[in-house]
Coordinates of N, CA and C in Angstrom, one line a residue:
N26 N 1.1 -0.8 -0.4 CA -0.6 -0.1 0.5 C 0.9 1.0 -0.1
Q27 N -0.1 2.6 0.3 CA 1.4 3.5 0.0 C 2.0 3.9 0.8
Y28 N 1.1 3.4 2.0 CA 2.2 3.5 3.3 C 3.1 2.9 3.5
A29 N 3.5 1.8 2.9 CA 3.5 0.5 2.7 C 5.2 1.5 2.0
L30 N 4.8 1.8 1.0 CA 6.5 2.1 0.1 C 6.7 3.7 0.5
Q31 N 5.7 4.8 0.6 CA 6.2 5.9 1.6 C 7.5 5.3 2.5
Q32 N 7.4 4.2 3.6 CA 8.4 4.1 4.7 C 9.5 2.9 4.1
L33 N 9.3 2.4 2.6 CA 10.6 1.5 2.4 C 10.9 3.2 2.1
D34 N 10.7 4.0 1.3 CA 11.8 5.1 0.5 C 12.3 5.8 1.8
L35 N 11.5 5.8 2.5 CA 12.2 6.6 3.9 C 13.8 6.2 4.2
Q36 N 12.9 4.6 4.5 CA 14.2 3.5 5.1 C 15.7 3.7 3.7
N37 N 15.0 3.8 3.0 CA 16.4 3.6 1.5 C 17.0 5.0 1.5
S38 N 15.8 6.1 2.0 CA 17.3 7.4 2.0 C 17.4 7.3 3.2
Q39 N 17.1 6.7 4.2 CA 18.5 7.0 5.5 C 19.2 6.4 5.4
R40 N 19.2 5.2 4.7 CA 20.5 3.9 4.1 C 21.3 4.8 3.6
E41 N 21.3 5.2 2.5 CA 22.0 6.2 1.6 C 22.7 7.5 2.0
Y42 N 21.6 8.5 3.1 CA 22.2 9.2 3.4 C 23.6 8.5 4.8
N43 N 23.2 7.8 5.0 CA 24.6 6.9 6.0 C 25.9 6.8 5.5
R44 N 25.6 6.3 4.1 CA 25.8 6.1 2.9 C 27.5 6.6 2.8
F45 N 26.7 7.6 2.5 CA 27.2 8.9 2.2 C 28.0 9.9 3.6
L46 N 27.7 9.6 4.4 CA 27.8 10.4 5.5 C 29.6 9.0 6.4
S47 N 29.2 8.1 6.0 CA 29.9 6.9 6.6 C 31.5 7.2 5.7
Y48 N 31.3 8.3 4.4 CA 32.7 8.0 3.6 C 33.6 9.1 4.6
Y49 N 32.9 10.5 4.6 CA 32.9 11.3 5.7 C 33.9 10.8 7.1
Y50 N 32.8 9.9 7.8 CA 33.3 9.6 9.0 C 35.0 8.5 8.3
S51 N 34.5 8.1 7.9 CA 36.5 7.5 7.2 C 37.3 8.0 7.3
A52 N 37.1 9.5 6.3 CA 38.6 9.6 6.1 C 38.4 11.0 7.3
I53 N 37.9 11.2 8.0 CA 38.0 11.5 9.4 C 39.0 11.2 10.4
D54 N 38.4 9.9 10.7 CA 39.2 9.1 12.0 C 40.0 8.7 11.2
K55 N 40.8 8.3 10.3 CA 41.9 8.2 9.6 C 43.2 9.8 9.2
G56 N 42.4 10.8 10.0 CA 43.2 12.5 10.6 C 42.5 13.3 9.2
H57 N 42.6 12.8 8.4 CA 42.5 13.4 6.9 C 41.7 15.2 7.6
T58 N 42.1 16.0 6.9 CA 41.7 17.7 7.1 C 41.3 17.8 6.4
I59 N 41.1 17.9 4.6 CA 40.9 18.3 3.3 C 40.3 17.7 2.6
F60 N 39.0 18.2 2.3 CA 37.5 17.8 2.0 C 37.2 18.5 0.4
Y61 N 36.5 17.6 -0.3 CA 36.5 18.0 -2.0 C 34.5 18.9 -1.2
C62 N 34.1 19.0 -0.3 CA 32.8 19.9 0.0 C 32.5 19.8 1.7
I63 N 32.4 20.7 2.6 CA 31.7 20.0 4.0 C 31.0 20.4 4.0
P64 N 29.9 19.3 4.3 CA 28.5 19.8 4.3 C 27.8 20.6 5.5
T65 N 26.6 21.2 4.2 CA 26.3 21.7 5.0 C 24.9 21.7 5.8
Q66 N 24.4 22.4 7.4 CA 23.6 20.8 8.0 C 22.1 21.4 7.3
R67 N 21.6 20.1 8.3 CA 20.3 19.9 7.7 C 19.2 20.1 8.7
D68 N 19.9 20.2 9.7 CA 19.3 20.2 11.5 C 20.0 21.3 12.2
D69 N 19.5 21.5 13.3 CA 20.4 22.7 14.0 C 21.8 22.1 14.5
S70 N 22.6 23.7 14.5 CA 24.5 22.4 14.1 C 24.6 23.8 15.3
H71 N 26.1 23.6 15.6 CA 26.6 24.3 16.5 C 28.1 24.5 16.1
F72 N 28.2 24.2 15.2 CA 29.4 24.4 14.3 C 29.4 25.3 13.3
V73 N 30.2 25.8 13.2 CA 30.5 26.7 12.1 C 32.0 26.9 10.5
A74 N 31.9 26.6 9.4 CA 33.1 26.7 8.7 C 33.2 28.2 8.0
F75 N 34.5 28.5 8.8 CA 35.1 30.0 8.1 C 36.3 29.7 7.4
L76 N 36.6 30.1 6.2 CA 37.5 29.5 5.4 C 37.7 30.5 4.3
L77 N 38.6 31.1 3.8 CA 38.9 32.2 2.5 C 39.8 31.4 2.2
S78 N 40.6 31.8 0.1 CA 41.7 31.7 -0.6 C 42.9 31.4 0.6
K79 N 43.3 29.8 0.0 CA 44.6 29.3 0.6 C 45.5 30.5 0.5
S80 N 45.9 31.1 0.4 CA 46.7 32.3 0.7 C 47.2 32.6 2.2
S81 N 48.7 32.9 2.2 CA 49.5 33.4 3.2 C 48.5 34.9 3.5
K82 N 48.5 35.5 2.5 CA 47.6 37.1 2.8 C 46.6 36.8 3.4
M83 N 46.2 36.1 3.9 CA 44.8 35.4 3.9 C 44.7 35.3 6.2
K84 N 46.0 34.9 6.4 CA 46.8 34.5 7.6 C 45.9 35.3 8.7
P85 N 46.0 36.7 8.4 CA 46.2 37.6 9.5 C 44.2 37.2 9.5
V86 N 43.5 37.8 8.0 CA 42.5 38.1 8.2 C 41.6 36.1 8.3
L87 N 42.1 35.6 8.8 CA 41.2 34.2 8.7 C 41.8 34.4 11.2
Q88 N 42.7 35.2 11.4 CA 43.1 35.1 13.1 C 42.0 36.2 13.1
E89 N 41.8 37.4 12.8 CA 41.0 37.8 13.1 C 39.4 37.8 13.7
G90 N 39.0 36.8 12.0 CA 37.6 36.6 12.1 C 37.7 35.5 13.4
I91 N 38.4 34.3 13.7 CA 38.4 33.8 14.8 C 38.8 34.3 16.1
E92 N 39.7 35.3 15.9 CA 39.1 37.0 17.9 C 38.0 37.5 17.6
L93 N 37.0 37.6 16.3 CA 35.7 37.9 16.4 C 34.6 37.2 16.9
A94 N 35.2 35.6 16.6 CA 33.8 35.0 16.8 C 34.2 34.3 18.3
Q95 N 35.3 34.6 19.0 CA 35.3 34.4 19.9 C 34.6 35.1 20.8
T96 N 34.8 37.0 20.4 CA 34.3 38.1 20.9 C 32.5 37.3 21.1
V97 N 32.6 37.7 19.9 CA 30.5 37.0 19.6 C 30.2 35.9 20.5
A98 N 30.8 34.7 20.9 CA 30.4 34.2 21.6 C 30.3 34.3 23.4
T99 N 31.5 35.1 23.5 CA 31.4 35.6 25.1 C 30.4 36.5 25.3
Q100 N 30.7 37.8 24.5 CA 30.0 38.5 25.0 C 28.4 39.2 24.4
Q101 N 28.2 38.3 23.6 CA 26.2 38.2 23.0 C 25.9 37.0 23.2
C102 N 26.7 35.5 23.8 CA 26.0 33.9 23.7 C 26.6 33.7 25.3
Q103 N 27.2 34.3 26.3 CA 27.6 33.9 27.2 C 28.3 32.0 26.9
V104 N 29.0 32.5 26.0 CA 30.3 31.4 26.0 C 31.5 31.1 26.3
P105 N 32.1 30.9 27.4 CA 33.1 31.4 27.6 C 34.8 30.6 26.8
R106 N 34.6 30.2 26.0 CA 35.6 29.2 25.0 C 35.3 29.2 23.7
I107 N 35.2 29.5 23.1 CA 35.2 28.3 21.5 C 35.8 27.8 20.8
D108 N 35.8 26.3 20.2 CA 37.1 25.3 20.1 C 37.5 26.2 18.4
F109 N 38.5 25.9 17.6 CA 38.6 25.4 16.6 C 39.7 24.8 16.2
V110 N 39.7 24.2 14.7 CA 40.4 23.4 14.3 C 40.7 23.9 12.8
E111 N 41.6 23.6 12.2 CA 41.9 23.8 10.8 C 40.9 22.8 9.9
I112 N 40.3 23.2 8.8 CA 39.8 22.3 8.0 C 40.2 22.4 6.0
R113 N 40.0 22.5 5.6 CA 40.3 23.2 4.0 C 39.4 22.1 3.5
E114 N 39.2 23.3 2.0 CA 37.9 22.4 0.8 C 39.0 22.7 -0.2
Y115 N 38.4 21.9 -0.9 CA 39.2 22.1 -2.5 C 37.9 21.9 -3.1
K116 N 37.2 22.3 -3.6 CA 36.0 22.8 -4.0 C 36.3 22.4 -6.0
P117 N 35.5 21.4 -6.4 CA 35.7 20.9 -7.9 C 35.1 22.0 -8.8
E118 N 35.7 22.0 -9.8 CA 35.5 22.7 -10.8 C 35.2 22.2 -12.5
E119 N 34.3 22.3 -12.9 CA 33.4 21.5 -13.6 C 33.6 22.0 -14.7
D120 N 34.4 23.3 -14.9 CA 35.0 23.4 -16.3 C 36.0 23.1 -16.7
A121 N 36.5 22.2 -17.2 CA 37.6 21.5 -17.4 C 39.1 22.4 -18.1
S122 N 38.3 23.9 -18.7 CA 39.2 24.5 -19.6 C 38.8 25.7 -18.6
C123 N 39.4 25.7 -17.1 CA 39.8 26.7 -16.1 C 41.0 26.5 -15.5
K124 N 42.2 27.2 -15.8 CA 43.3 26.8 -15.6 C 43.5 27.8 -14.0
S125 N 42.6 28.6 -13.5 CA 43.1 29.5 -12.2 C 42.7 28.5 -11.3
A126 N 41.5 27.2 -11.1 CA 42.1 26.2 -10.3 C 43.1 25.0 -10.0
K127 N 43.5 25.2 -9.3 CA 45.0 24.6 -9.4 C 44.7 22.8 -9.1
D128 N 44.7 21.8 -10.1 CA 44.7 20.5 -10.1 C 43.1 20.2 -10.0
G129 N 42.0 21.9 -10.6 CA 40.8 21.3 -11.0 C 39.9 21.7 -9.7
C130 N 41.4 22.6 -8.4 CA 39.6 22.3 -7.5 C 40.3 23.7 -7.3
W131 N 38.9 24.4 -6.3 CA 39.2 25.8 -5.6 C 39.9 25.6 -4.0
R132 N 40.9 26.1 -3.9 CA 41.3 25.7 -2.5 C 41.0 26.9 -1.3
A133 N 40.6 26.8 -0.4 CA 40.2 27.0 0.5 C 40.5 26.6 2.0
K134 N 40.9 27.5 2.9 CA 41.3 27.0 4.7 C 41.1 28.2 5.3
G135 N 40.8 27.3 6.5 CA 40.5 27.9 7.8 C 40.0 27.6 8.8
Y136 N 38.8 27.7 9.9 CA 38.4 27.3 10.9 C 37.2 26.6 10.7
L137 N 37.0 25.0 11.5 CA 35.7 24.8 11.5 C 35.5 25.5 13.0
I138 N 34.6 26.0 13.5 CA 34.3 26.3 14.5 C 33.5 25.6 15.4
D139 N 33.2 25.3 16.7 CA 32.3 25.3 17.8 C 31.8 25.9 18.7
A140 N 30.8 26.8 18.5 CA 30.1 27.8 18.9 C 29.3 27.1 20.6
K141 N 29.4 25.7 20.8 CA 28.4 25.6 21.7 C 27.2 25.1 21.6
N142 N 26.7 25.9 20.8 CA 25.4 25.7 20.4 C 24.8 26.6 19.8
T143 N 23.1 25.9 18.8 CA 22.9 26.1 17.7 C 22.6 28.2 17.4
A144 N 22.2 28.6 18.9 CA 22.1 30.7 18.3 C 22.9 30.9 18.6
C145 N 23.7 30.4 19.2 CA 25.5 31.5 19.4 C 26.6 30.9 17.6
A146 N 26.3 30.0 17.3 CA 26.6 29.3 15.7 C 26.2 30.3 15.3
H147 N 24.8 30.7 15.1 CA 23.9 31.5 14.2 C 24.7 33.1 14.3
L148 N 24.6 33.2 15.2 CA 25.3 35.1 15.3 C 26.6 34.8 14.9
V149 N 27.4 34.1 15.1 CA 29.2 33.5 14.8 C 29.0 34.2 13.2
L150 N 28.2 32.8 12.9 CA 28.0 32.7 11.0 C 27.8 34.7 10.9
Q151 N 26.2 34.9 11.3 CA 25.9 36.3 11.0 C 27.2 37.9 11.1
H152 N 27.7 37.3 12.2 CA 29.0 38.6 12.7 C 30.4 38.2 11.0
L153 N 30.7 37.1 11.0 CA 31.6 36.3 10.3 C 31.1 36.9 9.1
A154 N 30.0 36.3 8.1 CA 29.5 36.5 6.6 C 30.1 38.6 6.8
Y155 N 29.1 39.1 8.0 CA 29.6 40.2 7.3 C 30.9 41.0 8.1
F156 N 31.5 40.3 8.8 CA 33.2 40.7 8.7 C 34.3 40.5 6.7
I157 N 33.5 39.4 6.8 CA 33.8 39.0 5.1 C 33.5 40.2 4.1
A158 N 32.4 40.7 4.0 CA 31.8 41.5 3.1 C 32.3 42.6 3.4
G159 N 32.6 42.8 4.3 CA 33.5 44.1 5.0 C 35.4 44.7 4.5
K160 N 35.3 43.3 4.1 CA 37.5 43.1 3.3 C 37.4 43.8 2.9
Q161 N 37.8 44.3 2.1 CA 38.4 44.8 0.7 C 39.1 43.8 -0.6
N162 N 40.4 43.2 0.9 CA 41.0 42.3 0.4 C 40.6 40.8 0.2
V163 N 38.8 40.3 0.7 CA 38.8 39.0 0.4 C 37.4 39.2 -1.1
P164 N 37.8 39.4 -2.1 CA 37.0 38.7 -2.6 C 35.4 37.7 -2.4
Q165 N 34.8 38.4 -3.5 CA 33.7 37.5 -3.4 C 34.0 36.4 -4.7
H166 N 33.9 35.0 -3.8 CA 34.4 34.0 -4.3 C 34.2 32.8 -3.9
A167 N 34.1 31.5 -4.7 CA 33.7 30.0 -3.8 C 34.7 30.0 -3.0
T168 N 36.2 30.3 -2.3 CA 36.9 29.7 -1.8 C 37.2 30.6 -0.3
N169 N 36.1 31.6 -0.3 CA 35.7 32.5 0.0 C 34.2 32.8 1.3
F170 N 33.6 31.6 1.8 CA 33.0 31.8 2.9 C 32.8 31.2 4.4
V171 N 31.3 31.8 4.8 CA 31.0 30.6 6.3 C 30.3 30.4 6.1
R172 N 29.9 29.1 6.6 CA 28.9 28.5 6.4 C 28.2 27.4 7.5
Q173 N 27.2 27.2 8.0 CA 27.1 25.9 9.1 C 26.8 24.9 8.5
V174 N 27.6 23.8 9.2 CA 28.5 22.3 9.3 C 27.3 21.7 9.4
L175 N 27.3 20.4 8.8 CA 26.7 19.8 9.3 C 26.9 18.8 11.0
Q176 N 26.2 18.5 11.3 CA 26.2 18.7 13.0 C 27.0 16.9 13.3
E177 N 26.5 16.1 12.7 CA 27.6 15.3 12.7 C 28.7 15.4 12.0
F178 N 29.0 16.0 11.4 CA 30.6 15.8 10.8 C 31.3 16.8 11.4
G179 N 30.6 17.6 11.6 CA 31.4 18.7 13.4 C 31.5 18.1 14.4
T180 N 31.5 17.6 14.8 CA 31.0 16.2 15.8 C 32.0 15.7 16.0
R181 N 32.3 14.7 14.9 CA 33.4 13.7 14.7 C 34.5 14.8 14.1
Y182 N 35.1 15.8 13.3 CA 36.0 16.2 12.6 C 36.9 16.9 14.1
M183 N 35.2 17.3 14.7 CA 36.6 18.3 16.2 C 36.7 17.0 17.4
A184 N 36.5 16.2 17.3 CA 36.2 14.7 18.7 C 37.8 14.9 18.0
I185 N 37.9 14.4 16.9 CA 39.3 13.6 16.5 C 40.6 15.0 16.5
Q186 N 40.3 16.0 16.0 CA 41.1 17.1 15.7 C 41.9 17.8 17.0
L187 N 40.9 17.2 18.0 CA 41.3 18.4 19.6 C 41.8 17.2 20.1
L188 N 41.7 15.7 19.8 CA 43.1 14.8 20.2 C 44.5 15.5 21.0
S189 N 45.1 15.1 21.3 CA 46.5 15.3 21.6 C 47.3 15.2 20.4
K190 N 48.5 15.7 20.5 CA 49.5 14.5 19.4 C 49.8 13.7 19.5
E191 N 49.6 13.3 20.5 CA 50.1 11.7 21.1 C 49.2 10.1 20.2
L192 N 47.8 11.1 20.4 CA 46.4 10.8 20.1 C 45.7 10.2 18.6
R193 N 46.3 11.4 18.1 CA 45.6 11.9 16.7 C 45.8 10.8 15.6
P194 N 45.6 10.4 14.7 CA 45.7 9.7 14.2 C 46.5 10.8 12.6
I195 N 47.6 10.2 12.2 CA 48.3 11.2 11.0 C 48.0 10.3 9.7
V196 N 48.0 11.2 9.0 CA 48.2 11.0 7.7 C 49.0 10.5 7.0
G197 N 49.4 9.2 6.5 CA 51.0 9.4 5.2 C 51.2 10.7 4.4
K198 N 52.6 11.0 4.1 CA 52.8 11.5 3.4 C 52.4 11.3 1.2
E199 N 51.5 10.2 1.6 CA 51.7 10.4 -0.3 C 50.3 10.6 -0.4
N200 N 49.5 10.5 1.0 CA 47.8 11.7 0.6 C 47.0 12.3 1.5
N201 N 48.4 12.8 2.5 CA 48.1 13.8 3.2 C 47.3 15.6 2.0
R202 N 47.6 15.2 1.2 CA 47.2 16.8 0.4 C 46.3 16.6 -0.3
K203 N 45.5 15.0 -0.3 CA 44.6 14.7 -1.5 C 43.0 14.9 -0.9
P204 N 42.4 15.7 -1.3 CA 41.2 15.8 -0.6 C 40.2 14.6 -0.5
Q205 N 39.4 14.9 0.4 CA 38.5 13.3 0.9 C 36.6 13.4 0.3
G206 N 36.3 12.1 0.7 CA 35.2 12.7 1.2 C 33.6 13.1 -0.5
P207 N 32.7 13.2 -0.9 CA 32.4 13.1 -1.6 C 32.5 14.4 -3.2
R208 N 32.7 13.9 -4.3 CA 32.7 14.9 -4.9 C 32.5 15.8 -6.0
F209 N 31.7 16.7 -4.7 CA 30.4 17.5 -5.0 C 31.2 19.2 -5.7
P210 N 30.4 18.7 -6.7 CA 31.3 20.2 -7.5 C 29.6 21.4 -7.3
Y211 N 29.3 21.5 -5.8 CA 27.9 22.9 -5.6 C 28.2 24.0 -6.2
K212 N 27.1 24.8 -7.0 CA 26.8 26.1 -7.1 C 27.5 27.0 -5.9
D213 N 27.9 27.7 -6.3 CA 28.3 29.5 -5.4 C 27.4 29.7 -4.4
G214 N 26.6 30.1 -3.4 CA 25.5 30.3 -2.6 C 24.2 29.5 -2.3
E215 N 24.5 28.2 -3.1 CA 23.4 26.8 -2.9 C 24.4 26.4 -1.9
K216 N 23.4 25.5 -1.4 CA 23.7 24.7 0.1 C 24.5 23.1 -0.6
S217 N 24.7 22.6 0.7 CA 25.9 21.3 -0.2 C 25.6 20.5 0.9
T218 N 24.8 20.1 0.9 CA 24.2 18.8 2.1 C 24.1 17.8 1.6
I219 N 24.2 16.9 2.0 CA 24.4 15.3 1.7 C 23.1 15.1 1.2
E220 N 21.7 15.9 0.8 CA 20.3 15.4 0.3 C 20.6 15.6 -1.2
D221 N 21.9 16.8 -1.2 CA 21.9 17.2 -2.5 C 22.6 16.9 -2.9
M222 N 23.7 16.2 -2.3 CA 24.4 15.2 -3.0 C 23.9 14.1 -3.4
M223 N 23.2 13.3 -2.9 CA 22.1 12.2 -3.0 C 21.4 12.3 -3.9
S224 N 21.2 13.5 -4.2 CA 20.1 13.9 -5.4 C 21.3 14.2 -7.3
A225 N 22.1 14.7 -6.9 CA 23.1 14.9 -7.7 C 24.5 13.5 -8.1
N226 N 24.0 13.5 -9.6 CA 25.5 12.3 -9.9 C 26.7 12.0 -10.0
I227 N 27.0 12.5 -8.9 CA 28.6 12.9 -8.4 C 29.2 11.2 -8.3
Q228 N 30.6 11.7 -8.3 CA 31.5 10.9 -7.4 C 32.3 10.9 -7.0
I229 N 31.8 9.7 -5.8 CA 32.7 9.0 -4.9 C 34.1 8.7 -4.6
Y230 N 34.6 9.0 -4.3 CA 35.8 8.2 -4.7 C 36.6 7.0 -3.3
G231 N 37.4 6.2 -3.7 CA 37.3 5.5 -2.4 C 38.6 6.1 -1.4
E232 N 39.1 5.9 -0.6 CA 39.5 6.7 0.6 C 40.9 6.5 -0.2
D233 N 42.0 7.5 0.2 CA 43.2 8.1 0.8 C 43.4 8.8 -1.0
D234 N 43.3 7.2 -1.8 CA 44.4 7.2 -2.6 C 43.3 7.7 -4.0
H235 N 42.0 7.6 -3.9 CA 41.8 8.2 -5.0 C 41.5 6.8 -6.3
S236 N 42.0 6.0 -6.1 CA 42.5 5.0 -7.1 C 41.3 4.4 -7.5
T237 N 40.2 4.8 -6.8 CA 39.2 3.7 -7.5 C 38.4 4.6 -7.0
M238 N 37.2 4.6 -7.6 CA 35.4 5.4 -7.5 C 34.5 4.1 -6.8
V239 N 34.3 4.9 -5.4 CA 32.8 3.6 -5.1 C 31.5 4.1 -6.2
S240 N 31.1 3.0 -5.7 CA 29.8 3.0 -7.2 C 28.3 3.5 -6.1
T241 N 28.1 4.2 -7.1 CA 26.7 5.1 -5.9 C 25.9 3.9 -6.1
Q242 N 25.6 3.2 -6.7 CA 24.6 1.9 -6.4 C 25.2 1.2 -5.5
S243 N 26.4 0.9 -4.8 CA 26.6 -0.2 -4.0 C 25.5 -0.3 -2.7
S244 N 26.0 -1.1 -1.4 CA 25.1 -0.9 -0.5 C 25.7 0.2 0.5
A245 N 24.6 -0.1 0.9 CA 24.9 1.0 2.3 C 26.0 0.0 3.4
V246 N 26.2 1.4 3.7 CA 27.3 1.2 4.7 C 27.0 1.9 6.3
A247 N 26.5 1.8 7.4 CA 26.0 2.5 8.6 C 27.5 3.2 9.1
P248 N 27.5 4.8 9.1 CA 28.1 5.0 10.3 C 28.8 4.3 11.1
A249 N 30.7 4.3 11.8 CA 31.0 3.7 12.4 C 31.5 4.5 13.6
P250 N 31.2 3.7 14.7 CA 31.2 4.7 16.6 C 31.9 5.5 16.8
L251 N 31.4 6.3 17.4 CA 32.2 7.7 16.9 C 34.2 7.4 17.8
F252 N 34.7 7.9 17.1 CA 36.0 7.3 17.9 C 36.6 8.9 19.1
G253 N 36.7 8.8 20.2 CA 36.9 9.5 21.3 C 35.9 9.1 22.2
N254 N 35.7 10.4 23.0 CA 34.8 10.4 23.7 C 33.5 9.9 23.8
G255 N 32.8 9.9 22.6 CA 31.7 9.4 22.6 C 30.8 11.0 22.3
N256 N 31.0 11.6 22.5 CA 29.7 12.9 22.2 C 30.4 14.1 21.7
G257 N 31.6 14.3 21.1 CA 32.4 15.5 20.4 C 32.8 16.0 21.4
N258 N 33.0 16.7 23.6 CA 33.3 17.5 24.0 C 34.5 16.9 24.5
V259 N 35.1 17.3 23.7 CA 37.2 17.1 24.1 C 37.4 18.3 24.6
N260 N 38.3 18.8 25.3 CA 38.6 19.4 26.0 C 39.7 19.8 25.0
G261 N 40.3 21.4 25.0 CA 41.5 21.7 24.0 C 40.8 22.6 23.8
N262 N 42.3 23.3 23.1 CA 42.3 24.7 22.6 C 42.6 24.6 20.8
G263 N 42.0 25.8 20.6 CA 41.9 25.5 18.7 C 43.3 25.6 18.3
K264 N 43.6 24.9 17.6 CA 45.0 25.1 16.8 C 45.3 26.2 15.5

């Protein structure tokens, strides 16, 4: 009947969602910090991605932005301290003739911020977006953005990256510069949720070396248990 078909569709959709999420989890658990697409939130999230073009000129701007985020959290949200860790996004360029995108990707570098609650994340995002818009040396471009990030991704990533150096997994030299996860060339200004990826015919690369591609029709893989303390509330300062 119609209800049974709807339930089946929901189950299939959840399995497919879990499969996409599992590729992110696998890369995160191995210590990767570069992704083709940092996924946008679908529900409430207290994680914000703040990235700018990968350039030494942008380092002081990133630092100023992080200081602004901490000020907003402290003064407007009563959050004593935010956590932040480095992250990169190498957004694929669909136009093969484009020579400006190095190795076919637009490279961005910045931070994933844990604002500790959703309301604070919204405020931090708004202030950082206004901050970027007011910077004459930060042009409108795919590599300069502020984005509220999928909660599951943020929790997992933060838990791994805030581990002590002795416990944090290390990516081998042959793979540590290779972006991971679904290769999703989302349009500028559009969301980049996992649901968007599911509806698009995108390439999903095998782990680490990109020597194989995973079929978009392969069986679902349930997300693995969280590596760390299980809740993402890991003590540590942003690096």
